[in-house]
PDB file of C-alpha atoms and ligand atoms in Angstrom:
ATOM      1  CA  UNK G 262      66.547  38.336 190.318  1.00  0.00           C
ATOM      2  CA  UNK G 263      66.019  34.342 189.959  1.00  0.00           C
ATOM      3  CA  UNK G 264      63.504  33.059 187.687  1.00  0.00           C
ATOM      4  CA  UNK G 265      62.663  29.808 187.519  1.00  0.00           C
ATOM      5  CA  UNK G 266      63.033  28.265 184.121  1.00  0.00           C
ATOM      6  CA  UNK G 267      60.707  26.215 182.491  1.00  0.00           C
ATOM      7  CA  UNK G 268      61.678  24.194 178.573  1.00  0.00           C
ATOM      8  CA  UNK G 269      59.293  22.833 176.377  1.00  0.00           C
ATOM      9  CA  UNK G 270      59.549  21.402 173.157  1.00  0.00           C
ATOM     10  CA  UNK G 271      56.732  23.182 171.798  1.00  0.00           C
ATOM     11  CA  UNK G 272      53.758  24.804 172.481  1.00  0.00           C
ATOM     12  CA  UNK G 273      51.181  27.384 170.837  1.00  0.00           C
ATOM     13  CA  UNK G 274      52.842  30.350 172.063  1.00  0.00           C
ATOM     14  CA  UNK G 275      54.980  30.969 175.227  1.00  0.00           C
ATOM     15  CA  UNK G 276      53.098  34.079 175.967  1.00  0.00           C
ATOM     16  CA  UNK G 277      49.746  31.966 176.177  1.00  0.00           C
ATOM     17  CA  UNK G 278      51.127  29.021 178.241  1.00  0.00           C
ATOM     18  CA  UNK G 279      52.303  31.962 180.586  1.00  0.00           C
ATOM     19  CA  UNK G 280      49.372  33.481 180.988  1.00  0.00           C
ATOM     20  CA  UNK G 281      47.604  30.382 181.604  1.00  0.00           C
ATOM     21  CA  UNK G 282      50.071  29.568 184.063  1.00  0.00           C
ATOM     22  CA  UNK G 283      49.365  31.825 186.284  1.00  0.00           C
ATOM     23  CA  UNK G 284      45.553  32.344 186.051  1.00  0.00           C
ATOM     24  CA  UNK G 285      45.035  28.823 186.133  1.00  0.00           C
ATOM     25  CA  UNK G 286      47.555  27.626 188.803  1.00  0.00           C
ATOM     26  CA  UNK G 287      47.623  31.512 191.066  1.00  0.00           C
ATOM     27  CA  UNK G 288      51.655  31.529 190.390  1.00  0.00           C
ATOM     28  CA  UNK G 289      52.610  34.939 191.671  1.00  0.00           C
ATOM     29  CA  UNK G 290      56.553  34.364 191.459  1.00  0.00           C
ATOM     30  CA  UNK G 291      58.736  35.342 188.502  1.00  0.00           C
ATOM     31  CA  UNK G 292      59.267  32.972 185.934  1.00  0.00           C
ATOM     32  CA  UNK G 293      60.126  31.871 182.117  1.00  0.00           C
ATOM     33  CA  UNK G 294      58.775  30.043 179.814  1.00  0.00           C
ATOM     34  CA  UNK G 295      61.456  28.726 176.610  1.00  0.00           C
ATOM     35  CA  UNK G 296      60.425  27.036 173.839  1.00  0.00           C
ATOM     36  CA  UNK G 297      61.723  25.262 171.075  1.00  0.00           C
ATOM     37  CA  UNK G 298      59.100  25.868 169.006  1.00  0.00           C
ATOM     38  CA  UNK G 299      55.343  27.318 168.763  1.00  0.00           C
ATOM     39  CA  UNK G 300      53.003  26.668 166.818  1.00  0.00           C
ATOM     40  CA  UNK G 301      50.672  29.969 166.857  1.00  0.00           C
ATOM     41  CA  UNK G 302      53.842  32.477 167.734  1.00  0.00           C
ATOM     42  CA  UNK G 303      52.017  35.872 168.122  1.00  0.00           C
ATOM     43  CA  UNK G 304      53.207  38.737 167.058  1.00  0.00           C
ATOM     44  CA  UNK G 305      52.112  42.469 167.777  1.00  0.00           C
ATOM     45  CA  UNK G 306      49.033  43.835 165.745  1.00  0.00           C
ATOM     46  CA  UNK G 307      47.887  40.580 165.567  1.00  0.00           C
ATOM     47  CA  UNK G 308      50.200  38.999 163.105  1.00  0.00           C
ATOM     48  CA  UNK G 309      51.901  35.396 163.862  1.00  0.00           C
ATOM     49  CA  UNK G 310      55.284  35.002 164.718  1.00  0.00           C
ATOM     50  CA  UNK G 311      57.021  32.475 162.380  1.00  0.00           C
ATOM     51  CA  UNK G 312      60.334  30.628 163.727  1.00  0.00           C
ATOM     52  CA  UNK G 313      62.073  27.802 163.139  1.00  0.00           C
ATOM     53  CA  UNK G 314      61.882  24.854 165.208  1.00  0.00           C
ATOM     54  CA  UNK G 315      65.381  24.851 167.625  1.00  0.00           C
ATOM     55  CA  UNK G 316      67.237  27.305 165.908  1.00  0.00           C
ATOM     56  CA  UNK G 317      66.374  30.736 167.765  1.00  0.00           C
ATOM     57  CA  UNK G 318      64.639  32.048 170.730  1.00  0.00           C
ATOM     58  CA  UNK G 319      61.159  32.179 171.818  1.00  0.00           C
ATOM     59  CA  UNK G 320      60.503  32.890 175.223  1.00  0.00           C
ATOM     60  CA  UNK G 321      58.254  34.648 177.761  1.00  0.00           C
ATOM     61  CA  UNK G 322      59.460  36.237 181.246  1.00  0.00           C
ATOM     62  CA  UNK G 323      56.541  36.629 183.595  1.00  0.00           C
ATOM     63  CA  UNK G 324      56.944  39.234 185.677  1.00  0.00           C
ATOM     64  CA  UNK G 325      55.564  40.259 189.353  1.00  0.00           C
ATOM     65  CA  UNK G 326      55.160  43.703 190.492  1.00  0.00           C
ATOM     66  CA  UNK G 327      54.703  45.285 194.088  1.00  0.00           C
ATOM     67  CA  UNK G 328      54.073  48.842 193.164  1.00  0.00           C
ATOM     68  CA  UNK G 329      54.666  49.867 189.476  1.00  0.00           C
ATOM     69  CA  UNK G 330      52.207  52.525 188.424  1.00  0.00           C
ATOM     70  CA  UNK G 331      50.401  51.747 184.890  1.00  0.00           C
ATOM     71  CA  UNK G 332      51.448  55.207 183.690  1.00  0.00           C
ATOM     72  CA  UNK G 333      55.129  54.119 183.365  1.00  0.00           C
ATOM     73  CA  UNK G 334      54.509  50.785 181.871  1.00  0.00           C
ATOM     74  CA  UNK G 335      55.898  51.860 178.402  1.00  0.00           C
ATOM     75  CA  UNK G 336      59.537  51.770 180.618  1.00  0.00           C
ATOM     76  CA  UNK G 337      59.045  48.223 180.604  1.00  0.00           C
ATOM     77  CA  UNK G 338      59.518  48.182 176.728  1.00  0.00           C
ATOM     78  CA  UNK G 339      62.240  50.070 176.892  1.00  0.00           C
ATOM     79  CA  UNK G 340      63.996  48.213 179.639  1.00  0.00           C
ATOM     80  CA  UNK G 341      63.252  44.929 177.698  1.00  0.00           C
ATOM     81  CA  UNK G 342      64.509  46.783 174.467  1.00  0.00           C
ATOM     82  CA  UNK G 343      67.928  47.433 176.180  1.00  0.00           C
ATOM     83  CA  UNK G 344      68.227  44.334 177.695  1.00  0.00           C
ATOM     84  CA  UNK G 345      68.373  42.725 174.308  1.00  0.00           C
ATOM     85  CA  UNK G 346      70.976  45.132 172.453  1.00  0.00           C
ATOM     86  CA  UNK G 347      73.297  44.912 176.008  1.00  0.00           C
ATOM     87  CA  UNK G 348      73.007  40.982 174.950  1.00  0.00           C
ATOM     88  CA  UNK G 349      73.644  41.310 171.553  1.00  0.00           C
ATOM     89  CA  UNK G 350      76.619  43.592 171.904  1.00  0.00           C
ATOM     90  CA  UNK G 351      78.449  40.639 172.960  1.00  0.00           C
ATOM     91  CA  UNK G 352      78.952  39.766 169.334  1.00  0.00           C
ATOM     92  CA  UNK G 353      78.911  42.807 167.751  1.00  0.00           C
ATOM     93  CA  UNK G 354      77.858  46.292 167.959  1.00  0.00           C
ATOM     94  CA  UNK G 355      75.465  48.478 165.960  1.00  0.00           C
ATOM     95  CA  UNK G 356      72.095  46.914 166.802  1.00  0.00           C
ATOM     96  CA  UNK G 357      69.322  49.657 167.204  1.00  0.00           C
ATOM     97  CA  UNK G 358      65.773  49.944 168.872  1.00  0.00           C
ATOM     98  CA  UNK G 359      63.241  50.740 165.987  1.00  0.00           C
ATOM     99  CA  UNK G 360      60.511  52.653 167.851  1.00  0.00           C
ATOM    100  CA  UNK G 361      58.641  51.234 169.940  1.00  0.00           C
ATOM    101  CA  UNK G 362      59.873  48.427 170.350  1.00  0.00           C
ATOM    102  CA  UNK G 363      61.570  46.049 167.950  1.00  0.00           C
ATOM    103  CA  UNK G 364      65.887  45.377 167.388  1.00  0.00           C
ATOM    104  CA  UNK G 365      67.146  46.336 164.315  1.00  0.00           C
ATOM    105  CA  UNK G 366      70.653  45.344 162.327  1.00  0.00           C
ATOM    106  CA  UNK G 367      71.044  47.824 159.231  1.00  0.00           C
ATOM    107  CA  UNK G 368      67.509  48.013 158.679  1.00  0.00           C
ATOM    108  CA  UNK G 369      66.566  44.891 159.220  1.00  0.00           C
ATOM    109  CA  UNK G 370      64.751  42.999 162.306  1.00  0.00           C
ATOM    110  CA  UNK G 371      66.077  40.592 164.443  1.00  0.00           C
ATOM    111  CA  UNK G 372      63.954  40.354 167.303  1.00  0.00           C
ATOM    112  CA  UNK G 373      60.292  41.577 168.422  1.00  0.00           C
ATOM    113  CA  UNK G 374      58.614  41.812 171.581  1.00  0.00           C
ATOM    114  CA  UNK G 375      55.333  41.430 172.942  1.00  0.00           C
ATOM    115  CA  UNK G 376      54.491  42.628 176.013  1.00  0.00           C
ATOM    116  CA  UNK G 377      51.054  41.761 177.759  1.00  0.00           C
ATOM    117  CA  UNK G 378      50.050  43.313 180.951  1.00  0.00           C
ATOM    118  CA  UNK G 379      47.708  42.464 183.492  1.00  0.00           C
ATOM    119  CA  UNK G 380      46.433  45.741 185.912  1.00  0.00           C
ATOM    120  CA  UNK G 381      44.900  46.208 188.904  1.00  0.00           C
ATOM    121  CA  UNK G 382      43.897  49.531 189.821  1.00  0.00           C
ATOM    122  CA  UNK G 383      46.658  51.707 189.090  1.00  0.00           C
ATOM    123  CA  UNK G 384      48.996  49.228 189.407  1.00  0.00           C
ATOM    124  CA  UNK G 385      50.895  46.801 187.119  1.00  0.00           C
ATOM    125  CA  UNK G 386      49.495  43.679 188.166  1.00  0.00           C
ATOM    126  CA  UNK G 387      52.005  41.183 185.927  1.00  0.00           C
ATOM    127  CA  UNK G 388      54.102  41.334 183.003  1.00  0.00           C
ATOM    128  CA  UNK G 389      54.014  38.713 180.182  1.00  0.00           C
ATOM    129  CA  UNK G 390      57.155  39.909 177.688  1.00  0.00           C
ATOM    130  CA  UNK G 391      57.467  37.514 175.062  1.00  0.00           C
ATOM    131  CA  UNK G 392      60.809  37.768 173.008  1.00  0.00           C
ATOM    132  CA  UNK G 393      61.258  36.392 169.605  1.00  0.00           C
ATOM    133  CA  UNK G 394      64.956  36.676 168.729  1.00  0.00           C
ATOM    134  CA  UNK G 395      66.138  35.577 165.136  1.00  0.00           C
ATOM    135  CA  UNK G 396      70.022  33.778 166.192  1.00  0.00           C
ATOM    136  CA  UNK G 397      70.449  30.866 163.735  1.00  0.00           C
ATOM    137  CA  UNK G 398      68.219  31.197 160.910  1.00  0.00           C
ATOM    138  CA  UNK G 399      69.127  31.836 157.532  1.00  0.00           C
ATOM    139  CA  UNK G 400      66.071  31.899 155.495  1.00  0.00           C
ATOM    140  CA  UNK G 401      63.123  33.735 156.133  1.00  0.00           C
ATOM    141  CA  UNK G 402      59.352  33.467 154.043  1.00  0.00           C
ATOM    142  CA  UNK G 403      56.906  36.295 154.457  1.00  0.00           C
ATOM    143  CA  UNK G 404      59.449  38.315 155.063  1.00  0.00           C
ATOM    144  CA  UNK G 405      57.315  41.310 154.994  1.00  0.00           C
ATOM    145  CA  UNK G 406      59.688  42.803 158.031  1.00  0.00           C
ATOM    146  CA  UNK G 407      62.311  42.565 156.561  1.00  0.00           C
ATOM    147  CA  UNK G 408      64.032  40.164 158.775  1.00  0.00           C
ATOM    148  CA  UNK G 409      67.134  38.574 159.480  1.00  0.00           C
ATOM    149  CA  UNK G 410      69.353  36.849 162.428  1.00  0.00           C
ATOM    150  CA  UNK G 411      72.781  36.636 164.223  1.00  0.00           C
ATOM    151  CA  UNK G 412      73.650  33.820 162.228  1.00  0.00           C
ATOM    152  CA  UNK G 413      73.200  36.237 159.049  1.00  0.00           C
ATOM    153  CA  UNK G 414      75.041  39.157 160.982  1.00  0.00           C
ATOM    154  CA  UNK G 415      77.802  37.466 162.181  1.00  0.00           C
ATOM    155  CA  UNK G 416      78.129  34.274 160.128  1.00  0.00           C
ATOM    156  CA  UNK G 417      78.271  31.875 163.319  1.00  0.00           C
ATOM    157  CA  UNK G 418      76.029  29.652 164.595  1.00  0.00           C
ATOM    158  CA  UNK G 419      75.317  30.742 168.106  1.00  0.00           C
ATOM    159  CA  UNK G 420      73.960  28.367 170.816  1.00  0.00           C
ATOM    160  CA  UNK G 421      70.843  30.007 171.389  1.00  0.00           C
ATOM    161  CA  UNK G 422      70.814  28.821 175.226  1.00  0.00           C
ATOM    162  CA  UNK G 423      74.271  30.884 175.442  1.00  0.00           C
ATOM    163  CA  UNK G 424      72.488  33.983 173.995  1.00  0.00           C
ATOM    164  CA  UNK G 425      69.405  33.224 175.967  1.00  0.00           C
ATOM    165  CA  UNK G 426      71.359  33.230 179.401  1.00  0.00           C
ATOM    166  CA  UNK G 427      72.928  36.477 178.755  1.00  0.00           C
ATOM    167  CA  UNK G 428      69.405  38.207 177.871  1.00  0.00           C
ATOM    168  CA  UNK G 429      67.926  36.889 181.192  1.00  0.00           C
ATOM    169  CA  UNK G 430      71.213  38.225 182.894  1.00  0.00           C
ATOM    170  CA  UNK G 431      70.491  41.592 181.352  1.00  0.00           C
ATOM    171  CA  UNK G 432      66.935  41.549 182.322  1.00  0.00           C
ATOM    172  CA  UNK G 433      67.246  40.881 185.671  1.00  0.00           C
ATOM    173  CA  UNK G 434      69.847  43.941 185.754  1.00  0.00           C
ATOM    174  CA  UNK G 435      67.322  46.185 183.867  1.00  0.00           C
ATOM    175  CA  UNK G 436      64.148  45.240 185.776  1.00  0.00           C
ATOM    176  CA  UNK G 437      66.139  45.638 188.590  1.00  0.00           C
ATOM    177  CA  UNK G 438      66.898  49.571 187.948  1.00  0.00           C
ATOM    178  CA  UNK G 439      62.794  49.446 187.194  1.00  0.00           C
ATOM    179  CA  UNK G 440      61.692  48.437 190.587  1.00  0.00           C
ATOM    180  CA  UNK G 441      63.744  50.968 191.707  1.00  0.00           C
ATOM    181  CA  UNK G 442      62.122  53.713 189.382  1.00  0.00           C
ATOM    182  CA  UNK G 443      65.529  54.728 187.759  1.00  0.00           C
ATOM    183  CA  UNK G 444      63.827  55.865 184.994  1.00  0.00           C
ATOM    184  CA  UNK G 445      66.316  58.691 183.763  1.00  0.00           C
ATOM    185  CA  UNK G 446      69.221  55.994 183.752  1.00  0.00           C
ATOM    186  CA  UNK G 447      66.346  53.804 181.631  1.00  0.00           C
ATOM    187  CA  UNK G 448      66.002  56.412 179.260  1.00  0.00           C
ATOM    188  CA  UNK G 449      69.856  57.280 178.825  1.00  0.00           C
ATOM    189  CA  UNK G 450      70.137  53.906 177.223  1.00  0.00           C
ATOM    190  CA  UNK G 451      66.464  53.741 174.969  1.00  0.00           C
ATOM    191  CA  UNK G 452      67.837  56.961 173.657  1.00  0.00           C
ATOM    192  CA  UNK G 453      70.795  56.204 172.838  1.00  0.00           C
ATOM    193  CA  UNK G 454      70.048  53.031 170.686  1.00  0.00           C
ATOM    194  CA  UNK G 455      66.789  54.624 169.222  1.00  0.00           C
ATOM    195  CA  UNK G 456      66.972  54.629 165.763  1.00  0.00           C
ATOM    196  CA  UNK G 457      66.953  57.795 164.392  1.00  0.00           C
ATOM    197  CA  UNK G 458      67.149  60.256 166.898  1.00  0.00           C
ATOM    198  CA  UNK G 459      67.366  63.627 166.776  1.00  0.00           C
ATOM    199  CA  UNK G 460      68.255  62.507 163.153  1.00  0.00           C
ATOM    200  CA  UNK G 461      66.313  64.081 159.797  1.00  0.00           C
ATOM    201  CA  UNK G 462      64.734  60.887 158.182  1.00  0.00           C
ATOM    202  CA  UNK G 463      61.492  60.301 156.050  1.00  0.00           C
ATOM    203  CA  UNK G 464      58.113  59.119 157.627  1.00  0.00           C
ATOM    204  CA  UNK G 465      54.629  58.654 156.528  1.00  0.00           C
ATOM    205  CA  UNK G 466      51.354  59.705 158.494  1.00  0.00           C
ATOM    206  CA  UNK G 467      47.994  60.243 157.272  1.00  0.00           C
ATOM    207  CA  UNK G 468      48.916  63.271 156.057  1.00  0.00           C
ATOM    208  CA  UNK G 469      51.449  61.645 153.474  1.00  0.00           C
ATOM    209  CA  UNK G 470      54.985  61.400 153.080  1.00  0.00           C
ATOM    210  CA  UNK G 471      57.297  63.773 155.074  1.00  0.00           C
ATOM    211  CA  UNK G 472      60.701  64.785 156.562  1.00  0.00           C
ATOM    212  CA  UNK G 473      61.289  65.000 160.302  1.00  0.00           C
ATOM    213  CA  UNK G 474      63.028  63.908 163.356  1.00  0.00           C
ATOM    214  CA  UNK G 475      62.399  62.031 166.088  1.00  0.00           C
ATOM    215  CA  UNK G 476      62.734  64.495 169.506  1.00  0.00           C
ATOM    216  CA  UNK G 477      61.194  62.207 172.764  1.00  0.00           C
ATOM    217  CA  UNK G 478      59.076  59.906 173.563  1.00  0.00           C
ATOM    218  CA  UNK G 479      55.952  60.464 176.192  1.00  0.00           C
ATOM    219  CA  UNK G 480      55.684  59.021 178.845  1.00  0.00           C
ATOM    220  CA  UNK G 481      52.764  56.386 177.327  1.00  0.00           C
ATOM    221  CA  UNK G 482      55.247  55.492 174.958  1.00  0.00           C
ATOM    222  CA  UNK G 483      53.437  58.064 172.161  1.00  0.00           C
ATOM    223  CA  UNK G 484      56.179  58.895 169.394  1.00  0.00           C
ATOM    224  CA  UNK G 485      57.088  62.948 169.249  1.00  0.00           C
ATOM    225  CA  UNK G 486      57.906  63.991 165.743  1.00  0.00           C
ATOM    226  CA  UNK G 487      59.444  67.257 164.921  1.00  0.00           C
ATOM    227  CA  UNK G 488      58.514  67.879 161.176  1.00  0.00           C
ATOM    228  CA  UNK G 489      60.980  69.798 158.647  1.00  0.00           C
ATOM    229  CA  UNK G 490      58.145  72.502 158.830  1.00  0.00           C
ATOM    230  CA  UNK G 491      58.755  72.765 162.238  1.00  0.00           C
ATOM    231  CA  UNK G 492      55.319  71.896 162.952  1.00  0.00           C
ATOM    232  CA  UNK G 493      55.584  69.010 166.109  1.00  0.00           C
ATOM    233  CA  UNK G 494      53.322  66.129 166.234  1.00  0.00           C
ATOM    234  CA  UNK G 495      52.669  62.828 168.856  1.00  0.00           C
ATOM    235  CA  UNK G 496      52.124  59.369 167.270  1.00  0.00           C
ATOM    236  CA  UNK G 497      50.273  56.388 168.876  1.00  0.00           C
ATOM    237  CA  UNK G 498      51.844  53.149 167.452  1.00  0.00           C
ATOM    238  CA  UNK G 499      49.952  52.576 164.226  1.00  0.00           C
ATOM    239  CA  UNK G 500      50.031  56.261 162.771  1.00  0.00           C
ATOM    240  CA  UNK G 501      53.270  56.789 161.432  1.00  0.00           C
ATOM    241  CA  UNK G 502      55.409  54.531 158.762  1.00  0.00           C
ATOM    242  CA  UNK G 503      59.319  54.777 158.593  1.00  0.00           C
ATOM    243  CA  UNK G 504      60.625  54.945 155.496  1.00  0.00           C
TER     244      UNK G 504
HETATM  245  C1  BTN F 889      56.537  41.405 167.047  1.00  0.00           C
HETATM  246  O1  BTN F 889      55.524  41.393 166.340  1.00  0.00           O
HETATM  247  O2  BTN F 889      57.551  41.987 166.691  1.00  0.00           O
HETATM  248  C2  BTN F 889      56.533  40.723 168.397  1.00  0.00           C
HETATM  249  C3  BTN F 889      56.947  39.286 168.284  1.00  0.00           C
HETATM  250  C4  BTN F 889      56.966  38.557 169.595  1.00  0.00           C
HETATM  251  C5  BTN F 889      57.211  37.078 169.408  1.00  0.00           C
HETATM  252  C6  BTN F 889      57.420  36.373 170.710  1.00  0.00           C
HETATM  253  S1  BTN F 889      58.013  34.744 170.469  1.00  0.00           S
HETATM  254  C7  BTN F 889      57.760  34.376 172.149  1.00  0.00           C
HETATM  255  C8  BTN F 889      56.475  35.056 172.576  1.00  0.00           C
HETATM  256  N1  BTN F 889      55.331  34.188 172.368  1.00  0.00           N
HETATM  257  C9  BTN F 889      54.528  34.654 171.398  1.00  0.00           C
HETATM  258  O3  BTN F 889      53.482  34.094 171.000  1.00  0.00           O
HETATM  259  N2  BTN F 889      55.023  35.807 170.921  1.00  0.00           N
HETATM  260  C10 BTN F 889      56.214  36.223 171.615  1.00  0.00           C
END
């Protein structure tokens, strides 16, 4: 898959520059947009996304589809998820995906991902799947996630074009096994990086503080828990904590 690469020096967010990309101009072709900084980085739930000018990666791949049902679009995340670790295991191994979607290094995050859609019908219209990945820096304020970087992981600094390469690389693979509705091979992978799987570790619901482990995911991406009462239960994104 070829995408055709477009740098800026900065913008408000990749994601938004995408989007207005192709509403405004009618691109239909894939595409990516890199930047070396933004100035209103979003994150998911409507946080920001904070990162420092030139030293890591913010980018959105646009993303056309000829027949992908909206029911599966949760596979997308997961593809994109994969695509990042496969990256990342070039300099070391161990990285994790922290349900739903965000890469983890010992309990701490490295890279999120924000993935807009646009539908038609039934159909998956576009993809917008904006990547912040932490590579070169050290310090981080707010750090409410709990965040940290390659540089911090590995104690190099790593071109972030190099790194950047190698995720499109893996992308294109990954997306590739998507059009082609390999979901079970999809799925191999997401489960085995998915942080504690089939593992007992504690949660929190609205129900309060509790022991369980994680046994699938649904098909919409829903969470399924299997408590240490044995009772099972489904979780949309916002409804359950780890601990
Ligand atoms: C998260 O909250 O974990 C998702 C973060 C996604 C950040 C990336 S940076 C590139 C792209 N453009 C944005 O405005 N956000 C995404």
């Amino acid at each position: 898959m070829n995408f055709e690469i477009i740098r800026l020096e900065s913008v408000d967010s990749t994601n938004d520059f995408a989007k207005s990309k192709i509403e405004e101009f009618s691109v239909k072709k894939n595409f990516v947009i890199v930047a070396k900084e933004q100035t209103n980085g979003r994150g998911q739930r409507g946080n920001l996304w904070f990162s420092e000018k030139g030293k890591n990666i913010t980018c959105s791949i646009a993303i056309f589809f000829d027949s992908f049902l909206i029911e599966n679009q949760f596979y997308i995340s997961k593809a994109v998820s994969i695509s990042i670790i496969n990256a990342l295991s070039f300099f070391k191994s161990g990285f994790e995906i922290k349900w739903p979607n965000d890469i983890y290094f010992e309990k701490k995050k490295i890279a999120g991902i924000l993935i807009e859609n646009s539908i038609s019908g039934k159909n998956l219209n576009y993809s917008i799947i904006g990547i912040g990945l932490n590579v070169n820096q050290e310090i981080f304020e707010n750090d409410l996630d709990k965040a940290t970087s390659l540089k911090n992981i590995i104690s190099k600094n790593i071109d972030p074009n190099f790194l950047f390469e190698l995720i499109l690389k893996e992308i294109s693979i990954l997306i590739n096994l998507l059009e082609k509705k390999m979901f079970e091979e999809i799925d191999l992978y997401y489960f085995q990086f998915l942080m504690n799987y089939k593992i007992l570790a504690k949660y929190s619901d609205n129900s309060g503080v509790f022991k369980g482990k994680i046994i699938g995911i649904e098909n919409s991406g829903h969470l399924i828990i299997e408590k240490q009462t044995g009772e099972i239960k489904k979780y949309d994104f916002k409804e359950i904590v780890f601990l």
